[in-house]
JSON list of C-alpha atoms in Angstrom, two decimals:
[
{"chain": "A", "resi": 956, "resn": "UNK", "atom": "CA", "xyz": [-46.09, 116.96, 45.93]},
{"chain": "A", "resi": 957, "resn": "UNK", "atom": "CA", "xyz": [-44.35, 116.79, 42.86]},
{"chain": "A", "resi": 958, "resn": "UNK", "atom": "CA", "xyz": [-45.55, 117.49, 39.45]},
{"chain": "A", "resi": 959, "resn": "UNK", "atom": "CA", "xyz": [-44.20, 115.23, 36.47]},
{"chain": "A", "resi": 960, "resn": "UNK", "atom": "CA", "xyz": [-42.14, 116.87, 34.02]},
{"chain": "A", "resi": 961, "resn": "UNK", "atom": "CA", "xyz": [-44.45, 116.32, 30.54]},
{"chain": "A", "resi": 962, "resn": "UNK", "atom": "CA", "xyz": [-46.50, 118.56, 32.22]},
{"chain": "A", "resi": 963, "resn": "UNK", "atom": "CA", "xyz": [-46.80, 122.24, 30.44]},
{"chain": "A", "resi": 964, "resn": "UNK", "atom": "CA", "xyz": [-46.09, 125.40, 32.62]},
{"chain": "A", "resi": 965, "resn": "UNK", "atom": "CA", "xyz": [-49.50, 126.33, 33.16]},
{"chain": "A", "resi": 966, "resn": "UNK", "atom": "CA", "xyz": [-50.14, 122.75, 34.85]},
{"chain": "A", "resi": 967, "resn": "UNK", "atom": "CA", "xyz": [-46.88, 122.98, 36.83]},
{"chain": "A", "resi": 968, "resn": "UNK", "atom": "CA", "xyz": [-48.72, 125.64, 38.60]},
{"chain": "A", "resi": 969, "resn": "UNK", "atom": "CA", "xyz": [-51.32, 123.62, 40.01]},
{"chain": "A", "resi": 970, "resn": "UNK", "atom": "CA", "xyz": [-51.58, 120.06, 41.95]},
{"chain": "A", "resi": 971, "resn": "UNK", "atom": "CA", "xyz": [-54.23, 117.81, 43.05]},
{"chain": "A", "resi": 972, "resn": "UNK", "atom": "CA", "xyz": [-54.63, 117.53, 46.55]},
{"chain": "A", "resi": 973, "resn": "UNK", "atom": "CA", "xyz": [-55.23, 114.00, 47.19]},
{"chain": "A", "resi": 974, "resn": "UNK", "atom": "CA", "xyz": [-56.92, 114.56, 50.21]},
{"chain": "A", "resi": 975, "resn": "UNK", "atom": "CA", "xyz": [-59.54, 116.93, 48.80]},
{"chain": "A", "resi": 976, "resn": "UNK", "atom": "CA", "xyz": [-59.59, 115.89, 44.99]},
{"chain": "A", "resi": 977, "resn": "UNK", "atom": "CA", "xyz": [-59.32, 119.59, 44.25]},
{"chain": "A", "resi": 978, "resn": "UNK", "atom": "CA", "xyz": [-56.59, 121.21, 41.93]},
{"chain": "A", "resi": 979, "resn": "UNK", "atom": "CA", "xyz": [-54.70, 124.34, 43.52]},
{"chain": "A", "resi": 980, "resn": "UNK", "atom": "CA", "xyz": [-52.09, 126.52, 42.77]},
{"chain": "A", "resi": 981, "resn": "UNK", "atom": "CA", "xyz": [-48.92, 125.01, 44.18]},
{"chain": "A", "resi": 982, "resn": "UNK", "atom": "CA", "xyz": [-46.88, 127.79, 46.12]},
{"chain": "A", "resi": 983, "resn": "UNK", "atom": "CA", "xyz": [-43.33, 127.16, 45.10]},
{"chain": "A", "resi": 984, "resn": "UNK", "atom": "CA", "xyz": [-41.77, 130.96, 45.62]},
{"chain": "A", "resi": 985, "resn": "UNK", "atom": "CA", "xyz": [-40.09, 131.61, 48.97]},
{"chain": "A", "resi": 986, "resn": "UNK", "atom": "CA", "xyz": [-39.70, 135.17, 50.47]},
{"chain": "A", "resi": 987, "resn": "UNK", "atom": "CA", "xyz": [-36.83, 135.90, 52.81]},
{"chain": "A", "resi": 988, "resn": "UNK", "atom": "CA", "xyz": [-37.90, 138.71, 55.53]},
{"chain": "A", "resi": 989, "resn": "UNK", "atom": "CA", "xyz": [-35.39, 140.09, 57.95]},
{"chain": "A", "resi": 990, "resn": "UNK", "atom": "CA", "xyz": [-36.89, 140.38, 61.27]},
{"chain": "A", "resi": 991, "resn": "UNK", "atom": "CA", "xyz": [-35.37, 141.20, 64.64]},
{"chain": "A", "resi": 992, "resn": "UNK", "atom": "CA", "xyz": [-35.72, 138.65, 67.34]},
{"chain": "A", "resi": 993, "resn": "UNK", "atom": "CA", "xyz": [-38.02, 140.36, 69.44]},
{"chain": "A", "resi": 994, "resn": "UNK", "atom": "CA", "xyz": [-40.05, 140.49, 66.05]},
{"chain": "A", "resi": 995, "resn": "UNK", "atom": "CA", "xyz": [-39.60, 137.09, 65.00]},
{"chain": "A", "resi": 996, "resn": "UNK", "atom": "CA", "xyz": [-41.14, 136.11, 68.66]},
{"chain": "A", "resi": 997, "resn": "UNK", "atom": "CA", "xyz": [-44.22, 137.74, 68.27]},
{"chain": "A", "resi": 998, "resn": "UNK", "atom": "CA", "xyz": [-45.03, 136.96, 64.97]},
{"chain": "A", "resi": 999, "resn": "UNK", "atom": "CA", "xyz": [-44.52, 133.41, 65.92]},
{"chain": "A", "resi": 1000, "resn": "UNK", "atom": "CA", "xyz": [-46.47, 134.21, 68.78]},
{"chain": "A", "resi": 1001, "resn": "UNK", "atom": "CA", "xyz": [-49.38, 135.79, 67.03]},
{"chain": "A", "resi": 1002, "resn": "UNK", "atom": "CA", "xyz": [-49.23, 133.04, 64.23]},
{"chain": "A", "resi": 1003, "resn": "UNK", "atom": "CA", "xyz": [-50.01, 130.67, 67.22]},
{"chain": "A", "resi": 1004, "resn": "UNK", "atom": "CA", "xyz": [-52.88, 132.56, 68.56]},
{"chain": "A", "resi": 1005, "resn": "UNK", "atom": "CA", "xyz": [-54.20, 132.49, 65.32]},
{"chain": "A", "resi": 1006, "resn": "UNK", "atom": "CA", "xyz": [-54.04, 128.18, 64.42]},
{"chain": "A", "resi": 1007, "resn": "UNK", "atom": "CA", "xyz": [-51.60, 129.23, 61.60]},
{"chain": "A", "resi": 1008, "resn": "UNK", "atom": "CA", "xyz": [-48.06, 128.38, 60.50]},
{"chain": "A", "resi": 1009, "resn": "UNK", "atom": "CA", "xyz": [-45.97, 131.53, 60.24]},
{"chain": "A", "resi": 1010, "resn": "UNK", "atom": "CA", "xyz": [-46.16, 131.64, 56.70]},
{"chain": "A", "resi": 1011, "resn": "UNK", "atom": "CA", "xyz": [-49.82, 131.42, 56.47]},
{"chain": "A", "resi": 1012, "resn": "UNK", "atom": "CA", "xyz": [-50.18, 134.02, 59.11]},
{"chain": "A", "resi": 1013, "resn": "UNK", "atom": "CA", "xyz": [-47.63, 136.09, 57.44]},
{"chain": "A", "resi": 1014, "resn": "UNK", "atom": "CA", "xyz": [-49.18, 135.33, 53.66]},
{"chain": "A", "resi": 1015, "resn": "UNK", "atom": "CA", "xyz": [-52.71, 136.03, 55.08]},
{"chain": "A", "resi": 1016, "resn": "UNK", "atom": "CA", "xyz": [-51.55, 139.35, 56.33]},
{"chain": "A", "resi": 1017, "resn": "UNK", "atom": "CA", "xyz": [-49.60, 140.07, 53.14]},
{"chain": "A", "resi": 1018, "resn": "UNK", "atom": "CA", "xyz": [-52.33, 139.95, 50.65]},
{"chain": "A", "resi": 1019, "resn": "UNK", "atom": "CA", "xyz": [-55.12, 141.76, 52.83]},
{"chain": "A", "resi": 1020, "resn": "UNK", "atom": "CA", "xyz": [-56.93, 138.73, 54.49]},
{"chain": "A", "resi": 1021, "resn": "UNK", "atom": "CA", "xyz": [-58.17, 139.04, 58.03]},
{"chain": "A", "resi": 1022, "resn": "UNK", "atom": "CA", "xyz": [-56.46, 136.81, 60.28]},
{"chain": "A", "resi": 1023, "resn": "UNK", "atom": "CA", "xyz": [-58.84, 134.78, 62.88]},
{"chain": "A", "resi": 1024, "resn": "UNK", "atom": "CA", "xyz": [-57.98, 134.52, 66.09]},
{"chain": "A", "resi": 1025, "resn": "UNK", "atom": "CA", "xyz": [-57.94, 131.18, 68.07]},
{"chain": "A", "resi": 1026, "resn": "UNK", "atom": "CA", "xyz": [-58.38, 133.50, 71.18]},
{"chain": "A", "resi": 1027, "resn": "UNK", "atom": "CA", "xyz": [-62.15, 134.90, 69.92]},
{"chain": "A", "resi": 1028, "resn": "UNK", "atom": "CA", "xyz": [-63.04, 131.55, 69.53]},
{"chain": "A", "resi": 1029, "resn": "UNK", "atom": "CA", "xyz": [-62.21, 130.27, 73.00]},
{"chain": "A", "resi": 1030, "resn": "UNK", "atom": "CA", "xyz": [-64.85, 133.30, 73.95]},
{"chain": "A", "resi": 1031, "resn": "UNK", "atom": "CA", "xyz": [-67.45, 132.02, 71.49]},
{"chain": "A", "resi": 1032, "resn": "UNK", "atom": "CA", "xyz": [-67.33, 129.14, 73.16]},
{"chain": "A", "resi": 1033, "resn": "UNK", "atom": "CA", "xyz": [-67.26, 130.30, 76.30]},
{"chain": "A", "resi": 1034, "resn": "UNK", "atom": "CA", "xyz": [-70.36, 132.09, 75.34]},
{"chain": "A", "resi": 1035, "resn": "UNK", "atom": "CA", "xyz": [-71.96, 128.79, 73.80]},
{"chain": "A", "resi": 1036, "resn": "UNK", "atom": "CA", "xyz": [-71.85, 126.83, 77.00]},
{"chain": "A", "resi": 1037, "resn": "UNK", "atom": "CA", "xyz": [-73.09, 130.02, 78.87]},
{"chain": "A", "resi": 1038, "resn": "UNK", "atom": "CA", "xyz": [-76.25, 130.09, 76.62]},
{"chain": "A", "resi": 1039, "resn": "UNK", "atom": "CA", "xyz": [-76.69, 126.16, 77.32]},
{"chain": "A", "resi": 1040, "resn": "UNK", "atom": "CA", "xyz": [-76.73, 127.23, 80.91]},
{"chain": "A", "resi": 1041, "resn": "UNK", "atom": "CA", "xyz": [-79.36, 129.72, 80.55]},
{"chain": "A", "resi": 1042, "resn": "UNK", "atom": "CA", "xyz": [-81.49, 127.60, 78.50]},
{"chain": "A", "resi": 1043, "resn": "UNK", "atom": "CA", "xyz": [-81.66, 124.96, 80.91]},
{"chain": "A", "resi": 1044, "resn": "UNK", "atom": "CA", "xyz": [-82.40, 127.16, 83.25]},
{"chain": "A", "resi": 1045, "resn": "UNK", "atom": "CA", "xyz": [-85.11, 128.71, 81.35]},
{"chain": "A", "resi": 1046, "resn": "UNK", "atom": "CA", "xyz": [-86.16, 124.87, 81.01]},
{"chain": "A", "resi": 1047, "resn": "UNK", "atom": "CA", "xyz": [-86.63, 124.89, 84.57]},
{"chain": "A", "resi": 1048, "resn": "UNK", "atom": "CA", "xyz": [-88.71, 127.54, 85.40]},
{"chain": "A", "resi": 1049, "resn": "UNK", "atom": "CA", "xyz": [-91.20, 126.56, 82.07]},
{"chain": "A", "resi": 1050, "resn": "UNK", "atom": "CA", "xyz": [-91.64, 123.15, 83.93]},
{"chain": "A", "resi": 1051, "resn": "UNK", "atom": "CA", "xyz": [-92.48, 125.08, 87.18]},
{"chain": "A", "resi": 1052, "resn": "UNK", "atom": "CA", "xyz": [-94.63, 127.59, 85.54]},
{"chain": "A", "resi": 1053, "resn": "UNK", "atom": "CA", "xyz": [-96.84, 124.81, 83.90]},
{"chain": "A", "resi": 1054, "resn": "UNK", "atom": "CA", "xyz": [-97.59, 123.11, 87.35]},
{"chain": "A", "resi": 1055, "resn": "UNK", "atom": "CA", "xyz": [-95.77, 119.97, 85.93]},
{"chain": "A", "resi": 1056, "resn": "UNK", "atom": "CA", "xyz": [-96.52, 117.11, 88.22]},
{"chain": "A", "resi": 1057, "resn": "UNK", "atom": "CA", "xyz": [-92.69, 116.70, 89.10]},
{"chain": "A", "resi": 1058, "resn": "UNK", "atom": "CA", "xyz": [-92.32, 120.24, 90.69]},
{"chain": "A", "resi": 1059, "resn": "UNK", "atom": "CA", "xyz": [-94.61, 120.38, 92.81]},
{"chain": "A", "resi": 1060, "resn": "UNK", "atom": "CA", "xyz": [-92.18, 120.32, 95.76]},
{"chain": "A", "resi": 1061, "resn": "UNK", "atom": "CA", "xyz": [-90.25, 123.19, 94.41]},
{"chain": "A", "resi": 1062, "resn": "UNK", "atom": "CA", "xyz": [-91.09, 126.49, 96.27]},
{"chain": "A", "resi": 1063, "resn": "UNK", "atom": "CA", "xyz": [-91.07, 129.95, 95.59]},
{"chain": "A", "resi": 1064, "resn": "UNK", "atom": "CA", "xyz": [-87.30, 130.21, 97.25]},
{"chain": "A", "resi": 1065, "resn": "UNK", "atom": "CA", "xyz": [-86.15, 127.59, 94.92]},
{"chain": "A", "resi": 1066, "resn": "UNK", "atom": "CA", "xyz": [-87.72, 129.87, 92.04]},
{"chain": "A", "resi": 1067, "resn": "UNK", "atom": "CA", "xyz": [-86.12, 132.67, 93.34]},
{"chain": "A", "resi": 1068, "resn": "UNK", "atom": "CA", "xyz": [-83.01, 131.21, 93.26]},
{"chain": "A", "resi": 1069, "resn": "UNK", "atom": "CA", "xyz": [-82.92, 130.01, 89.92]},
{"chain": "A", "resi": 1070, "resn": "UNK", "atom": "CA", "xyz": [-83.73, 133.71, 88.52]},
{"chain": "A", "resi": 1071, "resn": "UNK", "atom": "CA", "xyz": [-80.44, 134.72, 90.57]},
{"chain": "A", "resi": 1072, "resn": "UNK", "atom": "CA", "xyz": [-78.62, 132.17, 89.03]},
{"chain": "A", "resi": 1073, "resn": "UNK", "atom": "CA", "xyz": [-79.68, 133.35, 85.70]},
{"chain": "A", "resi": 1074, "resn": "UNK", "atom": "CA", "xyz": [-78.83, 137.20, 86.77]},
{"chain": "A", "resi": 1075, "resn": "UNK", "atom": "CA", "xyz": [-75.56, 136.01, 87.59]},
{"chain": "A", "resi": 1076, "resn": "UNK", "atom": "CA", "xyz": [-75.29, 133.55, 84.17]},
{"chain": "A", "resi": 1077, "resn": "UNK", "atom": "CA", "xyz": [-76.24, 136.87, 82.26]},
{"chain": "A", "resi": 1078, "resn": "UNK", "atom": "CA", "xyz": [-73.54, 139.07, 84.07]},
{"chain": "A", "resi": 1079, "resn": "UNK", "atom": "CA", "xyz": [-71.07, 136.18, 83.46]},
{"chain": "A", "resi": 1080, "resn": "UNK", "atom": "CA", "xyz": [-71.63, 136.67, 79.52]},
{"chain": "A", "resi": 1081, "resn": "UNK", "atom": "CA", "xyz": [-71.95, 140.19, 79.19]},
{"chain": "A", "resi": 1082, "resn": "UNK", "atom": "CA", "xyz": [-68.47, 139.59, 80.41]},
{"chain": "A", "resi": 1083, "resn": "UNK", "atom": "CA", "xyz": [-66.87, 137.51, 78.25]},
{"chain": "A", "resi": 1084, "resn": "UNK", "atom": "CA", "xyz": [-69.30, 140.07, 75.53]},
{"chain": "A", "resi": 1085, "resn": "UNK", "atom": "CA", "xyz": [-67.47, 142.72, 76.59]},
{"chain": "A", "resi": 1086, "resn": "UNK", "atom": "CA", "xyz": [-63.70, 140.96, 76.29]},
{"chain": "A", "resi": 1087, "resn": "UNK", "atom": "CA", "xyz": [-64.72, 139.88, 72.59]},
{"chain": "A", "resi": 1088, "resn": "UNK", "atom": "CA", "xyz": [-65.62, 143.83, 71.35]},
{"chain": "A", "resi": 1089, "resn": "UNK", "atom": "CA", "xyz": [-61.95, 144.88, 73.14]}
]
């Protein structure tokens, strides 16, 4: 985005994002890192994990900011569809519990086997728990 030229220093410094309707600093300094190529790999590769460019991954790091990884939130929502399961699940044995007219054919093997499922839903995301604390 360009900035007209009446404009004084101090306004240079900023643009409207037309998008947003809010004023920012515009970035407009470039800094020129040597890296090796086995470096310049994985911070492209890290940069990717994280949903940045390179230079916003690289800026983020640079001034202190913690860096969020694309990676913990494929485990959130791994967790978030696990926690659907075991609510519907819970759902299904407060229907049987209050004698509900429509489960009257289920049995106590059919109970039994929903509280395994839900052992097994729990063990499932204590799992992908355990992978986020790594």
């Amino acid at each position: 985005m360009t900035v007209p030229e009446h404009q004084s220093g101090d306004d240079k410094q900023h643009a409207v994002n037309r998008n947003k309707g809010v004023r920012r600093a515009k970035r407009d300094k470039r800094l020129r890192i040597p890296v090796l190529p086995e470096e310049e790999r994985v911070i492209k590769a890290k940069a990717y994990e994280a949903g940045l460019t390179v230079a916003e991954y690289l800026r983020n790091l640079g001034l202190g900011y913690s860096v969020p990884s694309m990676i913990d939130n494929r485990q959130v929502d791994a967790l978030l569809k696990i926690n659907a399961d075991l609510g519907r699940l819970g759902g299904l044995i407060k229907l049987w519990l209050t004698n509900d007219e429509r489960t009257k054919y289920i049995g106590k093997s059919q109970l039994y086997m929903t509280l395994d499922t839900i052992q097994e839903t729990q063990s499932v995301m204590l799992k992908e728990i355990m992978k986020l604390r790594k």
